[in-house]
Coordinates of C-alpha atoms and ligand atoms in Angstrom, one line a residue:
M1 CA -22.1 66.2 130.4
R2 CA -23.2 69.5 132.4
S3 CA -26.0 69.8 134.8
I4 CA -27.8 72.6 134.7
V5 CA -30.4 74.4 137.1
I6 CA -32.9 77.3 135.6
L7 CA -34.0 79.9 138.0
G8 CA -36.5 81.7 136.4
S9 CA -37.3 79.1 133.5
T10 CA -40.6 80.8 132.4
G11 CA -38.9 84.1 131.8
S12 CA -37.8 84.9 128.3
I13 CA -34.1 84.3 129.3
G14 CA -35.2 81.0 130.6
Q15 CA -37.6 79.6 127.6
Q16 CA -34.7 81.1 125.4
A17 CA -32.0 78.9 127.8
L18 CA -34.3 75.9 127.1
D19 CA -34.6 76.2 123.6
V20 CA -30.7 76.7 123.5
I21 CA -30.0 73.6 126.0
A22 CA -32.5 71.5 123.7
R23 CA -30.0 71.6 121.2
Y24 CA -27.5 69.6 122.7
P25 CA -29.3 66.6 124.4
D26 CA -25.6 64.9 124.9
E27 CA -24.1 68.0 126.7
Y28 CA -26.4 69.4 128.8
R29 CA -29.3 68.3 131.2
V30 CA -31.7 70.1 132.8
V31 CA -32.0 69.1 136.6
G32 CA -33.7 71.9 138.3
L33 CA -36.5 74.4 137.2
S34 CA -38.0 77.2 138.5
A35 CA -40.9 79.7 137.7
H36 CA -42.6 83.0 139.7
N37 CA -46.9 81.9 139.5
Q38 CA -46.9 80.5 135.9
A39 CA -47.3 76.7 137.0
D40 CA -48.9 75.3 134.0
L41 CA -46.3 76.4 131.4
L42 CA -43.1 75.5 134.4
A43 CA -45.1 71.8 134.4
K44 CA -45.3 71.9 130.3
Q45 CA -41.8 72.8 130.4
A46 CA -40.5 69.8 133.1
A47 CA -42.4 67.5 131.1
T48 CA -40.5 67.7 127.7
L49 CA -37.3 67.0 129.1
P50 CA -36.1 63.9 129.3
V51 CA -35.3 63.2 132.9
P52 CA -38.3 65.1 135.3
P53 CA -36.4 67.9 137.0
L54 CA -36.5 69.4 140.8
T55 CA -39.0 72.5 140.6
T56 CA -40.2 74.8 142.5
L57 CA -42.6 77.7 142.4
T58 CA -42.0 80.7 144.2
S59 CA -45.0 82.2 144.6
R60 CA -45.7 79.3 146.8
D61 CA -42.8 77.9 148.0
G62 CA -41.0 81.1 148.4
L63 CA -37.2 81.7 148.5
A64 CA -36.7 78.3 150.2
G65 CA -37.3 76.6 147.2
L66 CA -35.1 78.8 145.2
L67 CA -32.0 78.1 147.5
E68 CA -32.5 74.5 147.4
L69 CA -32.8 74.4 144.1
C70 CA -29.3 76.7 143.7
R71 CA -27.2 73.8 146.5
L72 CA -28.6 70.6 144.5
D73 CA -26.0 68.2 144.3
E74 CA -26.4 66.8 140.8
A75 CA -26.2 70.6 139.2
D76 CA -22.9 71.8 138.4
T77 CA -24.0 74.8 136.9
V78 CA -26.9 77.9 138.0
I79 CA -28.6 79.8 135.1
N80 CA -29.5 82.9 137.2
A81 CA -32.6 84.5 135.0
L82 CA -34.7 85.9 137.8
V83 CA -35.7 89.3 137.8
G84 CA -35.2 92.0 140.0
S85 CA -33.2 91.8 143.2
I86 CA -35.0 88.8 144.8
G87 CA -32.2 86.8 142.9
L88 CA -29.5 88.2 144.8
R89 CA -29.5 85.2 148.0
P90 CA -30.1 82.6 145.0
T91 CA -26.8 84.3 143.1
L92 CA -24.6 84.5 146.5
E93 CA -25.9 80.5 147.2
S94 CA -24.9 79.2 143.9
L95 CA -21.5 80.5 144.8
Q96 CA -21.1 79.7 147.9
A97 CA -22.1 75.7 146.7
G98 CA -19.7 76.3 144.5
K99 CA -22.0 76.3 141.6
K100 CA -20.4 77.6 137.6
L101 CA -22.6 80.8 137.7
L102 CA -24.5 82.4 134.6
L103 CA -25.9 85.0 135.2
A104 CA -28.3 86.9 133.1
N105 CA -29.9 88.6 136.9
K106 CA -28.0 92.2 136.7
E107 CA -29.9 93.2 139.6
S108 CA -27.9 90.9 141.8
L109 CA -24.5 92.4 141.0
V110 CA -26.4 95.9 141.0
A111 CA -27.9 95.6 144.5
G112 CA -25.0 93.4 146.1
G113 CA -21.9 93.7 143.5
E114 CA -19.2 93.4 146.5
L115 CA -21.2 90.4 148.2
V116 CA -21.3 88.5 145.2
L117 CA -17.5 88.9 144.1
A118 CA -16.6 87.8 148.1
A119 CA -18.6 84.8 147.6
A120 CA -17.1 84.5 144.0
G121 CA -13.3 84.4 145.0
K122 CA -11.8 82.8 142.4
Q123 CA -14.9 81.5 140.4
E124 CA -15.4 83.0 137.3
I125 CA -19.1 84.5 137.0
I126 CA -20.5 83.8 133.6
P127 CA -22.3 87.2 131.8
I128 CA -25.3 85.8 129.7
D129 CA -26.4 89.8 129.4
S130 CA -25.5 90.5 126.1
E131 CA -23.2 93.8 126.3
H132 CA -21.7 91.9 129.3
S133 CA -20.9 88.8 127.2
A134 CA -19.9 91.4 124.6
L135 CA -17.4 92.9 126.4
F136 CA -16.6 89.3 128.2
Q137 CA -15.6 87.9 124.8
C138 CA -13.3 91.3 124.0
L139 CA -11.3 91.2 127.1
R140 CA -10.5 87.6 126.3
G141 CA -6.6 86.9 126.4
E142 CA -5.8 90.4 126.8
D143 CA -3.8 91.9 130.0
P144 CA -6.5 94.2 132.1
A145 CA -3.5 96.5 132.8
D146 CA -4.0 97.0 129.0
V147 CA -7.6 98.2 128.9
A148 CA -8.6 101.7 128.6
K149 CA -12.0 101.5 128.7
L150 CA -15.0 99.8 128.8
I151 CA -18.1 101.4 125.8
I152 CA -21.2 99.8 126.2
T153 CA -24.2 100.3 123.3
A154 CA -27.4 101.3 123.9
S155 CA -30.2 100.9 121.4
G156 CA -31.7 104.3 123.0
G157 CA -35.3 102.0 123.1
P158 CA -38.4 103.1 121.4
F159 CA -38.4 106.5 122.5
R160 CA -34.8 107.5 121.1
G161 CA -35.0 111.2 120.1
R162 CA -38.0 112.3 122.2
S163 CA -37.6 114.8 124.0
R164 CA -38.5 115.2 128.1
T165 CA -41.9 117.1 127.3
E166 CA -42.9 114.5 125.0
L167 CA -42.2 111.9 126.9
S168 CA -44.7 112.7 129.5
A169 CA -47.5 111.4 127.4
V170 CA -46.0 107.9 126.2
T171 CA -48.2 104.8 127.0
L172 CA -47.6 101.3 128.7
T173 CA -47.8 100.0 125.5
E174 CA -45.7 102.3 124.0
A175 CA -43.1 101.5 126.1
L176 CA -43.1 97.7 125.9
A177 CA -42.6 98.1 121.8
H178 CA -38.7 97.4 121.9
P179 CA -37.8 98.4 118.7
R180 CA -34.8 95.5 118.2
W181 CA -35.1 93.5 121.6
T182 CA -37.7 90.8 122.7
M183 CA -37.4 90.7 126.3
G184 CA -39.4 90.3 129.7
P185 CA -41.6 93.3 130.5
K186 CA -39.8 94.7 133.2
I187 CA -36.1 94.7 131.2
T188 CA -38.2 96.4 128.1
I189 CA -39.4 99.4 130.6
D190 CA -36.1 99.6 132.3
S191 CA -34.7 99.8 128.3
A192 CA -37.4 102.7 127.3
T193 CA -36.2 104.6 130.4
M194 CA -32.3 104.1 130.0
M195 CA -32.5 102.8 133.8
N196 CA -31.4 99.1 131.6
K197 CA -28.2 100.9 131.0
G198 CA -27.5 102.4 134.1
L199 CA -28.1 98.9 135.6
E200 CA -25.4 97.6 133.2
V201 CA -23.1 100.2 134.0
I202 CA -22.9 99.3 137.5
E203 CA -23.0 95.5 136.5
A204 CA -20.3 95.9 134.2
H205 CA -18.2 97.9 137.1
Y206 CA -18.0 95.0 139.5
L207 CA -18.6 92.2 136.8
F208 CA -14.6 93.5 135.0
G209 CA -13.3 95.8 138.1
M210 CA -13.7 98.8 135.7
P211 CA -13.8 102.5 137.3
Y212 CA -17.3 104.1 137.0
E213 CA -15.0 106.9 134.8
N214 CA -13.9 104.5 132.2
I215 CA -17.1 103.0 131.3
D216 CA -18.7 104.9 128.9
V217 CA -22.4 104.3 127.2
V218 CA -23.1 105.1 123.5
V219 CA -26.0 104.6 121.6
H220 CA -26.3 102.3 118.6
P221 CA -29.8 102.2 117.1
Q222 CA -29.3 98.9 115.4
S223 CA -28.6 96.7 118.5
I224 CA -25.4 94.7 116.2
V225 CA -22.6 96.0 118.1
H226 CA -23.1 95.0 121.4
S227 CA -19.9 96.5 123.2
L228 CA -16.7 97.2 122.7
V229 CA -13.3 97.6 125.0
E230 CA -10.7 100.2 123.8
Y231 CA -7.2 99.6 124.5
V232 CA -4.2 101.8 126.0
D233 CA -2.7 101.6 122.6
G234 CA -6.1 103.7 120.8
S235 CA -7.0 100.2 119.6
V236 CA -10.8 99.3 119.9
I237 CA -12.0 95.5 119.8
G238 CA -16.0 95.1 119.5
H239 CA -18.3 92.3 119.6
L240 CA -21.0 92.1 116.7
G241 CA -23.9 89.7 116.3
P242 CA -27.4 89.1 115.6
T243 CA -29.6 90.8 118.1
D244 CA -31.1 87.8 119.7
M245 CA -30.4 86.5 123.3
R246 CA -29.8 83.1 122.1
V247 CA -26.3 83.7 121.2
P248 CA -25.2 84.9 124.7
I249 CA -27.1 82.6 126.3
Q250 CA -25.1 79.8 124.0
Y251 CA -21.5 81.2 124.7
A252 CA -22.4 81.5 128.4
L253 CA -23.4 77.8 128.3
T254 CA -20.3 76.6 126.3
Y255 CA -17.2 78.6 127.0
P256 CA -14.8 78.6 126.4
R257 CA -15.6 76.5 123.2
R258 CA -18.4 78.1 120.3
Q259 CA -21.0 75.8 118.9
T260 CA -23.2 76.4 115.8
A261 CA -25.1 79.8 115.2
P262 CA -27.9 79.5 117.3
A263 CA -29.4 82.5 115.6
G264 CA -28.2 82.7 112.2
T265 CA -25.6 85.3 111.3
I266 CA -25.3 88.7 110.0
N267 CA -24.9 90.4 106.9
L268 CA -23.3 93.2 106.8
I269 CA -23.6 94.6 103.1
E270 CA -27.4 94.3 104.4
L271 CA -26.9 96.2 107.3
A272 CA -24.8 98.8 105.1
R273 CA -24.6 101.1 108.2
L274 CA -24.1 101.2 111.8
D275 CA -24.8 104.4 113.7
F276 CA -23.4 105.9 117.1
E277 CA -24.7 108.7 119.2
A278 CA -24.3 110.2 122.6
P279 CA -26.9 109.5 124.9
D280 CA -29.4 111.9 126.1
N281 CA -29.1 112.4 129.7
E282 CA -32.0 115.2 129.7
A283 CA -34.6 113.0 128.7
F284 CA -33.3 110.0 130.3
P285 CA -31.9 111.2 133.4
A286 CA -31.9 107.3 135.1
L287 CA -28.6 106.7 133.2
S288 CA -26.6 109.6 135.6
Y289 CA -28.5 108.4 138.5
A290 CA -26.9 105.5 138.4
Y291 CA -23.6 106.7 137.5
Q292 CA -24.5 108.8 140.8
A293 CA -25.2 105.5 142.7
G294 CA -22.6 103.4 141.7
R295 CA -19.9 105.8 142.4
T296 CA -21.5 106.7 145.8
G297 CA -21.2 102.4 146.6
G298 CA -23.0 101.3 149.8
T299 CA -26.7 101.0 149.9
A300 CA -27.2 103.4 146.9
P301 CA -27.1 100.8 143.7
A302 CA -29.8 98.9 145.7
V303 CA -31.7 102.1 146.7
L304 CA -32.0 103.0 143.3
N305 CA -32.3 99.3 141.7
A306 CA -35.4 98.8 144.8
A307 CA -37.0 102.3 144.1
N308 CA -36.8 101.5 140.2
E309 CA -38.6 97.8 140.7
A310 CA -41.3 99.6 142.5
A311 CA -41.5 102.8 140.2
V312 CA -41.8 100.3 136.8
A313 CA -44.6 98.1 138.9
A314 CA -46.2 101.2 139.4
F315 CA -46.0 102.7 136.1
R316 CA -47.0 98.8 134.3
A317 CA -49.9 99.2 137.1
G318 CA -50.9 102.7 135.4
A319 CA -50.9 103.8 138.7
C320 CA -48.2 106.8 137.6
G321 CA -46.8 107.8 134.3
F322 CA -43.4 107.1 132.3
S323 CA -41.5 110.7 133.3
D324 CA -42.4 109.6 137.1
I325 CA -40.4 106.8 136.8
A326 CA -36.9 109.0 136.5
D327 CA -38.5 111.8 138.9
C328 CA -39.3 109.3 141.3
L329 CA -35.9 107.4 141.8
E330 CA -33.6 111.1 142.0
D331 CA -35.9 111.4 144.6
V332 CA -35.1 108.4 146.2
L333 CA -31.6 108.5 145.9
N334 CA -31.2 111.9 147.0
S335 CA -33.1 111.6 150.1
H336 CA -31.4 108.1 150.9
S337 CA -29.1 107.7 154.1
V338 CA -26.2 105.2 152.6
L339 CA -24.8 103.0 154.7
P340 CA -21.6 100.4 154.0
A341 CA -23.3 97.2 152.0
D342 CA -22.3 94.2 154.4
S343 CA -24.9 92.4 154.6
V344 CA -27.8 91.1 152.5
D345 CA -29.6 92.0 155.4
V346 CA -28.5 95.5 155.2
L347 CA -29.2 95.7 151.6
E348 CA -33.0 93.9 152.3
E349 CA -33.7 96.9 154.6
A350 CA -32.5 99.4 152.7
E351 CA -34.2 98.4 149.5
R352 CA -37.2 97.7 151.9
W353 CA -37.0 101.5 152.6
A354 CA -36.5 102.5 149.1
R355 CA -39.5 100.9 148.0
E356 CA -41.7 102.5 150.9
R357 CA -39.7 106.4 149.8
A358 CA -41.2 105.4 146.1
A359 CA -44.6 104.4 146.7
S360 CA -45.1 107.7 149.2
W361 CA -43.6 109.6 146.6
L362 CA -45.3 108.5 143.7
A363 CA -48.7 108.8 145.5
A364 CA -47.7 112.3 146.0
W365 CA -46.9 113.1 143.2
G366 CA -47.9 110.3 140.5
N367 CA -49.9 111.3 137.7
Ligands
MG1 MG1 -28.1 94.0 128.2

């Protein structure tokens, strides 16, 4: 029996993780749950479990409650489904406590990749992000030296095919209407700007130890191929499956085994075709800023991510336009004095600076 803590249980990934776990009551039990401020839903989730879990509300208990869950003696596994770089300390704490980490919180790897790898040591981090779960599966049993490149697929989001000029007028409602995936609001906006793919490139760099020049992004609007690995002999191994996060969530839980399909199967005859195209870096420049930040290293990825969190929050609050998000990222990234990312304190200081810089840029130029 595996004992699991879910950080961010009221979010999209957290709720789907509870769905998957409920299918296997003899194999998994939930011993801890955290939510930010949805106290009613958290209480309801706790009440449906066979044994009441320890719960914490971060809007009330802060980070201390989260870190306590990460260290919980009766837990062997932590699912980090928090949103944003607030997830970094819980990621580090879980690894330091020797817990198996199932990671949906990509921002903790983006912001603190080197610290996370150091804390993990030889422990394997199991990705929940669908593209990284796909890569993880395509890499199984292969010699890492034989990998030529990782190819991460992107749906292209709701604005695929639009020009930079057309994007300046799009609304929040349009940005939240993702054509393929059901996800939380922050990641849905990130998909619309292509920043989500940028964060995923950095995430893949750290998870799989791959240089940035060997990580490609290809737009694949059907979202059936979740990512691919090209090997030195020209063979390409891809992962296909339903467009449903319960698949990678379940795989992370059951790895290295598999259990029955949690979300149906795909029908290739009905799909009939799979399309691929190059990302439009002119209309969606956020992806290239992520490559730039990743190659720069140090505090640059954390700064880019923090500026993005601030700009997305501003867009969701109606305080700036859609195109301002990427323009703000460019300003913050290019005005940052990069430091080595050698402690969480250094990263958090850089993030504070980035949020302030983003806020003043948006105040001056937004709208
Ligand atoms: Mg993803």
